Coordinates of C-alpha atoms and ligand atoms in Angstrom, one line a residue:
X56 CA 262.9 33.6 -5.0
X57 CA 265.6 35.2 -7.1
X58 CA 267.9 32.4 -8.2
X59 CA 271.2 32.6 -6.7
X60 CA 274.6 31.8 -8.0
X61 CA 277.0 30.0 -5.5
X62 CA 280.7 30.7 -5.4
X63 CA 281.3 27.3 -6.7
X64 CA 279.0 27.5 -9.5
X65 CA 280.6 30.7 -10.5
X66 CA 284.0 29.3 -10.5
X67 CA 283.2 26.1 -12.2
X68 CA 281.5 28.2 -15.1
X69 CA 284.5 30.4 -15.3
X70 CA 286.7 27.5 -15.4
X71 CA 284.6 26.0 -18.2
X72 CA 285.3 29.3 -20.1
X73 CA 289.1 28.9 -19.6
X74 CA 289.3 32.0 -17.2
X75 CA 291.0 29.9 -14.5
X76 CA 292.3 26.3 -14.2
X77 CA 291.4 23.7 -11.6
X78 CA 294.2 24.5 -9.2
X79 CA 293.4 28.2 -9.1
X80 CA 289.7 27.3 -8.5
X81 CA 290.7 25.0 -5.6
X82 CA 292.8 27.9 -4.1
X83 CA 289.8 30.3 -4.2
X84 CA 287.6 27.7 -2.7
X85 CA 290.2 27.0 0.1
X86 CA 290.5 30.7 0.7
X87 CA 286.6 31.1 0.9
X88 CA 286.6 28.4 3.4
X89 CA 289.3 29.9 5.7
X90 CA 287.3 33.3 5.3
X91 CA 284.2 31.5 6.5
X92 CA 286.0 30.0 9.6
X93 CA 287.5 33.3 10.4
X94 CA 284.1 35.1 10.1
X95 CA 282.6 32.7 12.5
X96 CA 285.6 33.0 15.0
X97 CA 285.6 36.9 14.8
X98 CA 281.8 37.1 15.3
X99 CA 282.2 35.2 18.8
X100 CA 284.5 38.1 19.8
X101 CA 285.9 37.9 23.2
X102 CA 284.2 34.4 23.8
X103 CA 286.6 33.1 21.1
X104 CA 289.6 34.2 22.9
X105 CA 290.9 36.2 20.0
X106 CA 291.1 39.6 21.6
X107 CA 294.3 41.1 22.8
X108 CA 297.9 40.8 22.0
X109 CA 299.7 37.3 21.2
X110 CA 302.8 38.5 23.0
X111 CA 304.8 38.1 20.0
X112 CA 306.6 40.5 17.6
X113 CA 306.3 39.9 13.8
X114 CA 308.9 40.6 11.1
X115 CA 307.5 44.1 10.8
X116 CA 308.3 44.9 14.5
X117 CA 304.8 45.1 15.4
X118 CA 303.1 43.3 18.2
X119 CA 301.0 40.5 16.9
X120 CA 297.4 40.2 18.0
X121 CA 295.9 36.8 19.0
X122 CA 293.8 36.8 15.8
X123 CA 296.6 37.7 13.4
X124 CA 298.3 34.3 14.6
X125 CA 295.0 32.4 14.4
X126 CA 294.4 33.7 10.9
X127 CA 298.0 33.1 9.7
X128 CA 298.0 29.6 11.0
X129 CA 294.6 28.7 9.7
X130 CA 295.4 29.9 6.2
X131 CA 298.8 28.1 6.2
X132 CA 297.1 24.7 7.3
X133 CA 294.3 24.9 4.9
X134 CA 296.3 25.5 2.0
X135 CA 299.1 23.0 2.7
X136 CA 297.8 19.7 1.4
X137 CA 295.8 20.5 -1.8
X138 CA 298.8 20.3 -4.2
X139 CA 297.8 23.6 -5.8
X140 CA 300.6 25.6 -4.2
X141 CA 304.4 25.7 -4.1
X142 CA 305.0 28.1 -1.2
X143 CA 303.2 30.8 0.7
X144 CA 304.4 34.0 2.3
X145 CA 302.6 36.0 4.9
X146 CA 302.7 39.2 6.8
X147 CA 303.2 37.4 10.0
X148 CA 306.1 35.1 8.8
X149 CA 309.7 36.5 8.4
X150 CA 310.6 34.0 5.5
X151 CA 308.7 32.1 2.8
X152 CA 306.8 29.2 4.0
X153 CA 307.3 26.1 1.8
X154 CA 304.6 23.4 1.3
X155 CA 305.6 20.5 3.6
X156 CA 307.6 17.8 1.9
X157 CA 304.9 15.1 2.3
X158 CA 302.6 17.0 -0.1
X159 CA 302.8 17.8 -3.7
X160 CA 304.0 21.2 -4.9
X161 CA 301.7 23.0 -7.2
X162 CA 301.9 25.7 -9.9
X163 CA 301.0 28.7 -7.7
X164 CA 302.4 30.9 -5.0
X165 CA 300.2 32.6 -2.3
X166 CA 300.9 35.8 -0.5
X167 CA 298.5 37.1 2.2
X168 CA 297.9 39.5 5.0
X169 CA 296.0 37.2 7.4
X170 CA 294.2 40.0 9.3
X171 CA 294.3 43.4 8.0
X172 CA 293.4 46.2 10.3
X173 CA 294.5 44.4 13.4
X174 CA 294.2 47.5 15.5
X175 CA 290.4 47.4 14.9
X176 CA 289.9 43.8 16.3
X177 CA 289.2 44.6 19.8
X178 CA 286.8 47.4 19.1
X179 CA 284.3 45.5 16.9
X180 CA 285.2 47.5 13.7
X181 CA 285.5 45.7 10.2
X182 CA 288.8 43.7 9.4
X183 CA 289.8 41.6 6.6
X184 CA 292.1 39.1 5.0
X185 CA 294.0 40.1 1.8
X186 CA 295.6 37.8 -0.8
X187 CA 297.6 37.8 -4.0
X188 CA 298.4 34.7 -6.2
X189 CA 301.4 34.5 -8.4
X190 CA 302.4 31.7 -10.8
X191 CA 305.3 29.5 -9.5
X192 CA 308.2 30.2 -11.8
X193 CA 309.9 27.0 -10.7
X194 CA 308.9 24.2 -13.2
X195 CA 311.4 21.6 -11.9
X196 CA 309.5 20.8 -8.5
X197 CA 312.2 22.6 -6.4
X198 CA 311.3 24.6 -3.3
X199 CA 310.6 28.3 -4.1
X200 CA 312.8 31.0 -2.4
X201 CA 312.1 34.6 -1.7
X202 CA 313.3 35.5 -5.2
X203 CA 310.5 33.6 -6.7
X204 CA 308.0 35.8 -5.1
X205 CA 309.6 39.2 -6.1
X206 CA 307.4 39.6 -9.3
X207 CA 305.8 42.8 -10.2
X208 CA 302.0 43.1 -9.3
X209 CA 301.1 43.0 -13.0
X210 CA 302.0 39.3 -12.8
X211 CA 299.3 38.5 -10.3
X212 CA 296.9 35.7 -11.6
X213 CA 294.3 36.4 -9.0
X214 CA 293.8 38.7 -5.9
X215 CA 291.2 39.5 -3.5
X216 CA 290.2 40.1 -0.1
X217 CA 287.6 39.0 2.6
X218 CA 285.9 41.5 4.7
X219 CA 284.5 40.6 8.1
X220 CA 282.1 43.5 8.6
X221 CA 278.3 43.7 9.3
X222 CA 278.2 41.4 6.3
X223 CA 281.1 38.9 5.6
X224 CA 281.9 39.4 1.9
X225 CA 284.7 38.0 -0.4
X226 CA 285.8 40.1 -3.3
X227 CA 288.0 38.4 -6.0
X228 CA 289.3 38.9 -9.4
X229 CA 291.2 36.3 -11.5
X230 CA 291.7 39.0 -14.3
X231 CA 288.3 39.1 -15.9
X232 CA 286.8 41.7 -13.5
X233 CA 286.0 42.0 -9.9
X234 CA 283.1 39.9 -8.4
X235 CA 281.7 40.1 -4.9
X236 CA 280.3 37.1 -3.0
X237 CA 278.3 37.3 0.3
X238 CA 278.2 34.8 3.0
X239 CA 274.9 33.4 3.8
X240 CA 275.5 32.0 7.3
X241 CA 272.3 29.9 7.5
X242 CA 273.4 27.9 4.3
X243 CA 277.1 28.3 5.3
X244 CA 277.9 29.2 1.6
X245 CA 278.9 32.2 -0.6
X246 CA 276.7 33.6 -3.2
X247 CA 277.4 36.1 -5.9
X248 CA 276.2 39.5 -5.0
X249 CA 277.9 41.8 -7.4
X250 CA 279.4 40.8 -10.8
X251 CA 282.1 42.9 -12.7
X252 CA 282.1 45.9 -10.1
X253 CA 283.3 49.2 -11.5
X254 CA 284.7 52.0 -9.4
X255 CA 282.8 55.4 -10.2
X256 CA 285.0 57.7 -12.2
X257 CA 284.3 60.8 -9.9
X258 CA 283.7 60.9 -6.2
X259 CA 283.5 63.2 -3.3
X260 CA 285.1 61.0 -0.7
X261 CA 288.8 60.9 0.4
X262 CA 290.4 58.6 2.8
X263 CA 293.7 59.3 4.5
X264 CA 294.9 59.4 8.2
X265 CA 295.0 63.2 8.6
X266 CA 296.8 62.9 12.1
X267 CA 300.1 62.5 10.0
X268 CA 299.6 65.9 8.1
X269 CA 302.6 67.4 9.6
X270 CA 304.8 64.6 7.9
X271 CA 303.2 65.0 4.5
X272 CA 305.3 66.1 1.5
X273 CA 303.7 69.1 -0.5
X274 CA 302.1 67.0 -3.2
X275 CA 299.9 65.3 -0.8
X276 CA 299.3 68.4 1.4
X277 CA 298.3 70.5 -1.8
X278 CA 296.1 67.9 -3.0
X279 CA 294.2 67.5 0.2
X280 CA 294.0 71.1 0.7
X281 CA 292.3 71.4 -2.6
X282 CA 289.8 68.7 -1.4
X283 CA 289.1 70.4 1.8
X284 CA 288.6 73.9 0.2
X285 CA 285.4 72.3 -1.4
X286 CA 283.1 74.5 -3.3
X287 CA 285.1 77.5 -2.6
X288 CA 288.2 75.9 -3.8
X289 CA 289.4 74.9 -7.5
X290 CA 287.6 71.6 -7.4
X291 CA 284.1 73.5 -7.0
X292 CA 282.5 70.9 -4.8
X293 CA 282.4 69.7 -1.4
X294 CA 284.4 66.6 -0.4
X295 CA 284.0 64.5 2.8
X296 CA 286.7 62.3 4.7
X297 CA 286.3 58.9 5.7
X298 CA 289.1 56.7 7.6
X299 CA 288.4 53.2 9.0
X300 CA 292.0 52.3 9.6
X301 CA 291.5 48.9 7.9
X302 CA 292.6 49.1 4.4
X303 CA 290.2 46.3 3.5
X304 CA 287.1 48.4 4.9
X305 CA 288.2 51.7 3.2
X306 CA 289.0 50.0 -0.1
X307 CA 285.7 48.1 -0.1
X308 CA 283.8 51.4 0.3
X309 CA 286.0 53.0 -2.5
X310 CA 285.2 49.8 -4.8
X311 CA 281.6 50.2 -3.9
X312 CA 281.0 54.0 -4.3
X313 CA 284.3 55.5 -5.5
X314 CA 286.8 57.7 -3.6
X315 CA 290.5 57.8 -3.2
X316 CA 292.6 56.0 -0.6
X317 CA 296.0 57.5 0.5
X318 CA 298.8 56.1 2.6
X319 CA 301.7 58.0 1.1
X320 CA 305.4 57.9 1.9
X321 CA 305.8 60.9 4.3
X322 CA 308.6 62.3 6.4
X323 CA 308.0 59.9 9.1
X324 CA 307.7 56.5 6.9
X325 CA 310.3 57.8 4.4
X326 CA 313.0 55.5 5.9
X327 CA 311.2 52.3 5.6
X328 CA 309.6 53.3 2.2
X329 CA 306.0 53.7 3.4
X330 CA 303.7 51.9 5.9
X331 CA 301.7 49.5 3.6
X332 CA 303.3 46.1 2.2
X333 CA 303.9 46.1 -1.3
X334 CA 303.4 42.3 -2.2
X335 CA 300.3 41.5 0.0
X336 CA 298.5 44.9 0.7
X337 CA 299.3 47.2 -2.1
X338 CA 299.4 45.0 -5.1
X339 CA 296.4 42.7 -4.5
X340 CA 294.2 46.0 -4.0
X341 CA 295.8 47.6 -7.0
X342 CA 295.0 44.6 -9.1
X343 CA 291.3 44.7 -8.0
X344 CA 291.1 48.5 -8.5
X345 CA 292.5 48.2 -12.0
X346 CA 290.1 45.4 -12.7
X347 CA 287.4 47.6 -11.7
X348 CA 288.5 50.6 -13.8
X349 CA 290.4 52.5 -11.3
X350 CA 293.9 53.7 -11.0
X351 CA 296.6 52.7 -8.4
X352 CA 299.9 54.4 -7.9
X353 CA 302.9 55.1 -5.6
X354 CA 302.5 58.7 -6.1
X355 CA 303.7 58.6 -9.7
X356 CA 304.4 55.0 -10.9
X357 CA 301.6 52.5 -11.5
X358 CA 301.9 50.1 -8.3
X359 CA 301.7 46.9 -10.6
X360 CA 304.9 48.0 -12.3
X361 CA 307.0 48.0 -9.4
X362 CA 309.7 45.3 -9.2
X363 CA 309.9 44.3 -5.6
X364 CA 313.4 44.0 -3.9
X365 CA 312.2 42.2 -0.7
X366 CA 309.3 40.1 0.6
X367 CA 308.2 42.8 3.0
X368 CA 308.9 45.8 1.1
X369 CA 306.6 48.8 1.8
X370 CA 305.4 51.3 -0.5
X371 CA 303.4 54.6 -0.7
X372 CA 299.9 54.0 -2.0
X373 CA 297.1 56.0 -3.8
X374 CA 294.4 54.3 -5.4
X375 CA 290.7 54.5 -6.4
X376 CA 288.6 56.7 -8.7
X377 CA 290.7 57.5 -11.8
X378 CA 290.0 61.3 -11.8
X379 CA 291.1 61.8 -8.1
X380 CA 294.3 59.6 -8.6
X381 CA 295.2 61.4 -11.7
X382 CA 294.8 64.7 -10.1
X383 CA 297.0 63.6 -7.1
X384 CA 299.5 62.4 -9.6
X385 CA 299.8 65.8 -11.3
X386 CA 300.7 67.2 -7.9
X387 CA 303.7 64.8 -7.7
X388 CA 304.8 65.3 -11.1
X389 CA 304.6 69.2 -10.7
X390 CA 307.0 69.0 -7.7
X391 CA 309.8 67.2 -9.6
X392 CA 309.9 64.8 -12.5
X393 CA 313.1 63.2 -10.9
X394 CA 312.4 63.4 -7.2
X395 CA 308.6 62.5 -6.4
X396 CA 309.5 61.8 -2.7
X397 CA 311.7 64.7 -1.7
X398 CA 313.6 64.6 1.5
Ligands
AHM139 P1 298.1 45.8 9.7 O1 298.2 44.9 8.3 O2 299.1 45.6 10.6 O3 296.8 45.7 10.2 O4 298.4 47.4 9.1 C1 297.8 47.8 8.0 C2 296.7 48.8 8.4 C3 295.9 49.1 7.3 O5 294.8 48.4 7.2 C4 295.5 50.6 7.4 O6 295.0 51.3 6.3 C5 296.6 51.3 8.1 O7 297.4 50.1 8.7 C6 296.3 52.1 9.4 O8 297.4 52.7 9.8 P2 297.3 53.8 10.8 O9 297.0 53.3 12.2 O10 298.6 54.4 10.8 O11 296.1 54.9 10.3
MG140 MG1 297.6 44.7 6.6

């Protein structure tokens, strides 16, 4: 039998090498445990009572699914008592959630999208959990506020996601490459399945919701037209399109075999700045993509450089294989140096 490295062994060895401290290790272990619990629940489907709407509207103005709420509460509870966090922020909570008074406050802040790809829950398509870890800037033990979370993505100390698909996997980076762990259900444990993942430089796959084509600005429209022209066009090779509608699933494919993922600011989403949320969707994915040798931009700027203004801020996203993301960026730059998102 091939010797397997468990997540715990991997993290302890990384800690020994000084790549992370005990609190960050505990945080990653807790997140892995919640992902395991969610994977079990999701696999029970309708019999776990998690399908359908929760009859609650979240801060984004979206109807919450039952599983959104279950995942949100599970992650909050599991992370409340360990002493590793000072506060949390979630897609499903309006405000920052402080650690309850009765527990010690730690040196990290956790941001998460408890259940990404909610619209796919009821139809048995892969969904995921995305997370981002920042340092708690408050050294005096006081309660963190929203402002403490408004750090550019390059300040992340760790990020990752769990994907609940045919296989349940956890993809994590704490700044020394991207590593994938696979859940062995019989053992109830995570084992290392890929170390130091690298996004292939070139690719022939792109990922965008083409139903919004009529809203695209010309840089995206021109770039996609070029890909669709295939071998008869300027790129001289055929491309294919994939769109799951769960960012986690689309990005997992791209981290595995390359490609570009786009959710741009378009004429429809301009008013709110895009669709995906900067702090707990775009930034953690951008961190992983860069750690895996890819590129992640809002069209022009590196996503990880953006200084957030609000907790639930949205942003345009293009990320994946370097060659493709650079090519798209050249279309944005051609359009106008000063106004990349024209009205
Ligand atoms: P969610 O966090 O509410 O599930 O929304 C984010 C999801 C992403 O996973 C996915 O890329 C996108 O929304 C799909 O949007 P659309 O339905 O517009 O294609
Ligand atoms: Mg999401």
